[in-house]
mmCIF file of C-alpha atoms and ligand atoms in Angstrom:
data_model
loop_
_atom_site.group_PDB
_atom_site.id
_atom_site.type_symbol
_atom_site.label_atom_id
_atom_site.label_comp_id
_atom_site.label_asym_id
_atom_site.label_seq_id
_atom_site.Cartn_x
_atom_site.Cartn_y
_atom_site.Cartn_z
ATOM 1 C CA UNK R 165 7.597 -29.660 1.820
ATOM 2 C CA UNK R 166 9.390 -29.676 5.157
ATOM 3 C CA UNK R 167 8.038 -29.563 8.163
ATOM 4 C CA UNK R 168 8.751 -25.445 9.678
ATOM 5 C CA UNK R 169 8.692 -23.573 13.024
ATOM 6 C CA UNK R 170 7.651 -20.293 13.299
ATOM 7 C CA UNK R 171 6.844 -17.675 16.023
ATOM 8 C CA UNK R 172 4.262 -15.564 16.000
ATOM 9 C CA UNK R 173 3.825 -12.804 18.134
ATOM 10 C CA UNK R 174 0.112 -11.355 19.074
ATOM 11 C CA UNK R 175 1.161 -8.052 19.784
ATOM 12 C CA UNK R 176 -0.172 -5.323 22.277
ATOM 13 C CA UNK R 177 -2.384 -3.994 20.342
ATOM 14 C CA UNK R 178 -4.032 -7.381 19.059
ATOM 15 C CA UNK R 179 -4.244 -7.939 23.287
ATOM 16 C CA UNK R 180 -5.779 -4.550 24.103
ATOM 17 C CA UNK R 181 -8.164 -4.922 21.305
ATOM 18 C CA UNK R 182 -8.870 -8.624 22.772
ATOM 19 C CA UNK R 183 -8.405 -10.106 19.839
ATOM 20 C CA UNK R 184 -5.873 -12.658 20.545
ATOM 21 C CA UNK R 185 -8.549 -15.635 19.823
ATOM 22 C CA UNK R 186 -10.178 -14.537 16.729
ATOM 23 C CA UNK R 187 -6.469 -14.221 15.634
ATOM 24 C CA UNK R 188 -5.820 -17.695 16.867
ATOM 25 C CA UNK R 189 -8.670 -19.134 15.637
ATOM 26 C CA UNK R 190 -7.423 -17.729 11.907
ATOM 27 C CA UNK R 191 -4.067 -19.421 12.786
ATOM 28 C CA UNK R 192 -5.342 -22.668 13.787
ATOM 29 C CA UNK R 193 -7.543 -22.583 11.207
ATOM 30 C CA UNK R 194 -5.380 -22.343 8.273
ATOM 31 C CA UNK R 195 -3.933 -25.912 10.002
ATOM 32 C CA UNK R 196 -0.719 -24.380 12.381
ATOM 33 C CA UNK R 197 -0.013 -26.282 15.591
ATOM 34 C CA UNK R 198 0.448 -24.397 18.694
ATOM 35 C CA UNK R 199 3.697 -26.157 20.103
ATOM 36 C CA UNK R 200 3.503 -23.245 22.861
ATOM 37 C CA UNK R 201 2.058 -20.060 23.970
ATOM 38 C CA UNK R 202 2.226 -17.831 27.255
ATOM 39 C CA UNK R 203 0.938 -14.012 27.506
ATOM 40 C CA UNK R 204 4.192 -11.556 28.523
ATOM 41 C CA UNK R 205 5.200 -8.541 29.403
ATOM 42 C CA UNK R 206 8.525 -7.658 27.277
ATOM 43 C CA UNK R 207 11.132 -5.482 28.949
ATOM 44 C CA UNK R 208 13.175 -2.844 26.970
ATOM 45 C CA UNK R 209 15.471 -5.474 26.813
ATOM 46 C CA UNK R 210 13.947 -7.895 26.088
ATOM 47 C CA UNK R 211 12.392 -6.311 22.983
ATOM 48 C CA UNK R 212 15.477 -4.643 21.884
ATOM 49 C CA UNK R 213 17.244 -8.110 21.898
ATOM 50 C CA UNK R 214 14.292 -9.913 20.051
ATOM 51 C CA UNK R 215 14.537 -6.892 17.254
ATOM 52 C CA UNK R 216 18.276 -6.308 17.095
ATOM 53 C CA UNK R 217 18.314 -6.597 13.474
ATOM 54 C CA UNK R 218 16.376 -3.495 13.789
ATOM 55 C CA UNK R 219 18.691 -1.627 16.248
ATOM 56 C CA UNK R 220 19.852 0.541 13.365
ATOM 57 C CA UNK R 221 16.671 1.626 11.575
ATOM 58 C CA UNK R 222 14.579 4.811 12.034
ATOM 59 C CA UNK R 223 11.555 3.117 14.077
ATOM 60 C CA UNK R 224 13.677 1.027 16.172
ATOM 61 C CA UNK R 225 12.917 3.091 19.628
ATOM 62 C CA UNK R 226 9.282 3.323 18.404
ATOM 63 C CA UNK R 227 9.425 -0.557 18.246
ATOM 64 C CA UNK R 228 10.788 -1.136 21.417
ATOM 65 C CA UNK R 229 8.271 1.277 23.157
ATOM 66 C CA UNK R 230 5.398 -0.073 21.450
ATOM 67 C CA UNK R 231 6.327 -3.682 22.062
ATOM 68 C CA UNK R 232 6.757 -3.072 25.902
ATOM 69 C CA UNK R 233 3.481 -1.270 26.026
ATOM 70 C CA UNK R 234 1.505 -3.902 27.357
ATOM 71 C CA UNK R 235 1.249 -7.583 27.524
ATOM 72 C CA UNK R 236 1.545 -9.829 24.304
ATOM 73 C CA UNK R 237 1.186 -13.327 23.542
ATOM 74 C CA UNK R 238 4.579 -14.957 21.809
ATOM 75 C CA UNK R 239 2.957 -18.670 20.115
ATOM 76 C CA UNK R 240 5.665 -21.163 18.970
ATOM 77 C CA UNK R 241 4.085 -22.620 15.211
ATOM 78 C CA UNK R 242 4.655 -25.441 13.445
ATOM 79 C CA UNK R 243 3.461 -26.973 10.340
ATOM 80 C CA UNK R 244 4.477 -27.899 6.580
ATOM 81 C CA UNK R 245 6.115 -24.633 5.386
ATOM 82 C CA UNK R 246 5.021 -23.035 8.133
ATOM 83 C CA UNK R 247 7.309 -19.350 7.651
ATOM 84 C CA UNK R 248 5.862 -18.737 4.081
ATOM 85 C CA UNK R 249 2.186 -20.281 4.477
ATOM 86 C CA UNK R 250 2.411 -17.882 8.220
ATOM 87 C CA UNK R 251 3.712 -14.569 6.424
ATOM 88 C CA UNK R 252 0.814 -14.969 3.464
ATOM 89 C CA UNK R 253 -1.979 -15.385 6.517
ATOM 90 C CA UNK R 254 -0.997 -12.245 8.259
ATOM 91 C CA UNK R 255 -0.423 -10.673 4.736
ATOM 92 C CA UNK R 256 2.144 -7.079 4.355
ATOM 93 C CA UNK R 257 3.191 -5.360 7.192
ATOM 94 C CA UNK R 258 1.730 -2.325 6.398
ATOM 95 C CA UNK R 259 -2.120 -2.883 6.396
ATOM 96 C CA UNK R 260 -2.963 -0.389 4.165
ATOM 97 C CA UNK R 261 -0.895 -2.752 1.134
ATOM 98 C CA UNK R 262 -2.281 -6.125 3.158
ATOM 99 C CA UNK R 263 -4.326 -8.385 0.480
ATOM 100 C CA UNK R 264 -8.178 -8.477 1.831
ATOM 101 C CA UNK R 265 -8.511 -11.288 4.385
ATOM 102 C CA UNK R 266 -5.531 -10.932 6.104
ATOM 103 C CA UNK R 267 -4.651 -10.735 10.066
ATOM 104 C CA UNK R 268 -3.244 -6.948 9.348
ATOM 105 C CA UNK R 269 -5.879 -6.103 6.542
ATOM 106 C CA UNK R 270 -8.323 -7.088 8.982
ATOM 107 C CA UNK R 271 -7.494 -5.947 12.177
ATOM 108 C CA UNK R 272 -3.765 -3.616 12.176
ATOM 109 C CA UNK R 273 -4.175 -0.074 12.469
ATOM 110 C CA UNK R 274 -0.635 0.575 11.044
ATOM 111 C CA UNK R 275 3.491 -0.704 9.848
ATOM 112 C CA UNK R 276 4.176 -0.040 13.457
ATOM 113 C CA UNK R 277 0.794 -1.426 15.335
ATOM 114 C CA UNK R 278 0.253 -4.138 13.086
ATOM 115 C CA UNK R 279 -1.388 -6.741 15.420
ATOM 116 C CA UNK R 280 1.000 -10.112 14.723
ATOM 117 C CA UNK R 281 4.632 -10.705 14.334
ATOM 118 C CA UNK R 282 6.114 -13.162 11.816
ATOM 119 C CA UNK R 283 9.534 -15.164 11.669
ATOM 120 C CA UNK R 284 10.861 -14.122 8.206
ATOM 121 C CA UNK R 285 12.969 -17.052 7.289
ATOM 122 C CA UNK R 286 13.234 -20.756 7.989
ATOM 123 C CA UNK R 287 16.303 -20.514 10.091
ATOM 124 C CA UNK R 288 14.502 -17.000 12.268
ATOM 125 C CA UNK R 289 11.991 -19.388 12.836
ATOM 126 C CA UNK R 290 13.581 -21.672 14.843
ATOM 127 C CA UNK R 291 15.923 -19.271 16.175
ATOM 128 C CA UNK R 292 12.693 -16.763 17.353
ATOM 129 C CA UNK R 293 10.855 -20.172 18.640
ATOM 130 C CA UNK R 294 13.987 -20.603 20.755
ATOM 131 C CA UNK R 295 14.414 -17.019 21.866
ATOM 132 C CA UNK R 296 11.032 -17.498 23.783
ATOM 133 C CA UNK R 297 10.408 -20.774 24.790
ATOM 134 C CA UNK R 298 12.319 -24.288 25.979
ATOM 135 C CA UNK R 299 11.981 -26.817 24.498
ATOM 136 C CA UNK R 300 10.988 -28.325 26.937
ATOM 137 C CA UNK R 301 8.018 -26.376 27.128
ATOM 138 C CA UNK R 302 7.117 -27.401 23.315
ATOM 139 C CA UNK R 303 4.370 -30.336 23.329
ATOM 140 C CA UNK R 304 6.196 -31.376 20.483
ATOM 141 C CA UNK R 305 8.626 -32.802 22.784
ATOM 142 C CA UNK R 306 6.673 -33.749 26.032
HETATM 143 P P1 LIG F 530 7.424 -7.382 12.717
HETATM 144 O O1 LIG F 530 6.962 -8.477 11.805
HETATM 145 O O2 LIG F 530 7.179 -7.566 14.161
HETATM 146 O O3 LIG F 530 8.988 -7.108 12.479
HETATM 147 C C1 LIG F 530 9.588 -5.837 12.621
HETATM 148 C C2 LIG F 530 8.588 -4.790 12.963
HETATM 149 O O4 LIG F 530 9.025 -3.470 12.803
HETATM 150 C C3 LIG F 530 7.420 -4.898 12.000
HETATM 151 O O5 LIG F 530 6.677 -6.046 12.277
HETATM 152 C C4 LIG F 530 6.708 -3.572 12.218
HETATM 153 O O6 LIG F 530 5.764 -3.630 13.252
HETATM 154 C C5 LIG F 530 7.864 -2.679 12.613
HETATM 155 N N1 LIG F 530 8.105 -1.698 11.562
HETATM 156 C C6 LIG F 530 8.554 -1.939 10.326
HETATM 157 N N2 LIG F 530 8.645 -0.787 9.640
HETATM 158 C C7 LIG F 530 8.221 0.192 10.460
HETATM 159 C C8 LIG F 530 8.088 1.581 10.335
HETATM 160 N N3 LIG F 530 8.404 2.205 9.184
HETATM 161 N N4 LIG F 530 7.636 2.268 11.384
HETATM 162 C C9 LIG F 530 7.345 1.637 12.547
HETATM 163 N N5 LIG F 530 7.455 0.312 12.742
HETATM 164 C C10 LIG F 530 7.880 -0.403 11.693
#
């Protein structure tokens, strides 16, 4: 298996709940490296460029506002295939259809303030790591 990026996002509500390192901890846990990590405050556009795949769908202004509604914590990933292995830990994005154990089982109160965001493909991965960090900013590469 090849070695993946892939970002996660601890969203507002995992920070207002301060649960950003029990969330961690879960990552890290499950063997992830944390090539980088910095706690943000995402502008409208900002978080309408990150979701633009979204710009179209019903919740996309709900999206926006909720991911602008305090700080969150975007966390460049990597491990063996990191995307799939990533999306199982955090489990559905709905909660309610989340498999016991999971980030958003655990702690997501719903679809829209689910806790943690994850790349959904190999090549989002690396296109997500890049849309919030440098590389140079990577350990990976210092
Ligand atoms: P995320 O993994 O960050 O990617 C897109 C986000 O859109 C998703 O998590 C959800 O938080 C959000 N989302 C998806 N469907 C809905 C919905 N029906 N209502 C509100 N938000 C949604």
């Amino acid at each position: 298996m090849a070695i993946e990026r892939t970002l996660c996002i601890l969203k507002p509500d995992c920070v207002r709940k301060n649960l950003q390192g029990a969330v961690l901890k879960q990552i890290q846990d499950a063997g992830f490296k944390v090539l980088g990590m910095k706690m943000i405050r995402l502008t409208p556009e900002t978080a309408g460029g990150f979701y633009a795949v979204h710009k179209e769908r019903p919740f996309f202004g709900e999206l926006v506002e909720f991911m602008t509604s305090g700080p969150c914590v975007p966390v460049a990933l990597e491990k063996e295939n990191a995307v799939a292995d990533y999306r199982k830990l955090i489990g559905a994005t709905d909660p309610a259809e989340a498999e016991e154990g999971t980030v958003r089982k655990l702690y997501a109160d719903s679809k829209a303030e689910n806790i943690a965001h994850g790349s959904d493909s190999v090549e989002n991965g690396r296109i997500e790591v890049a849309y919030f960090f440098a590389e140079s900013e990577l350990i990976a590469n210092q």
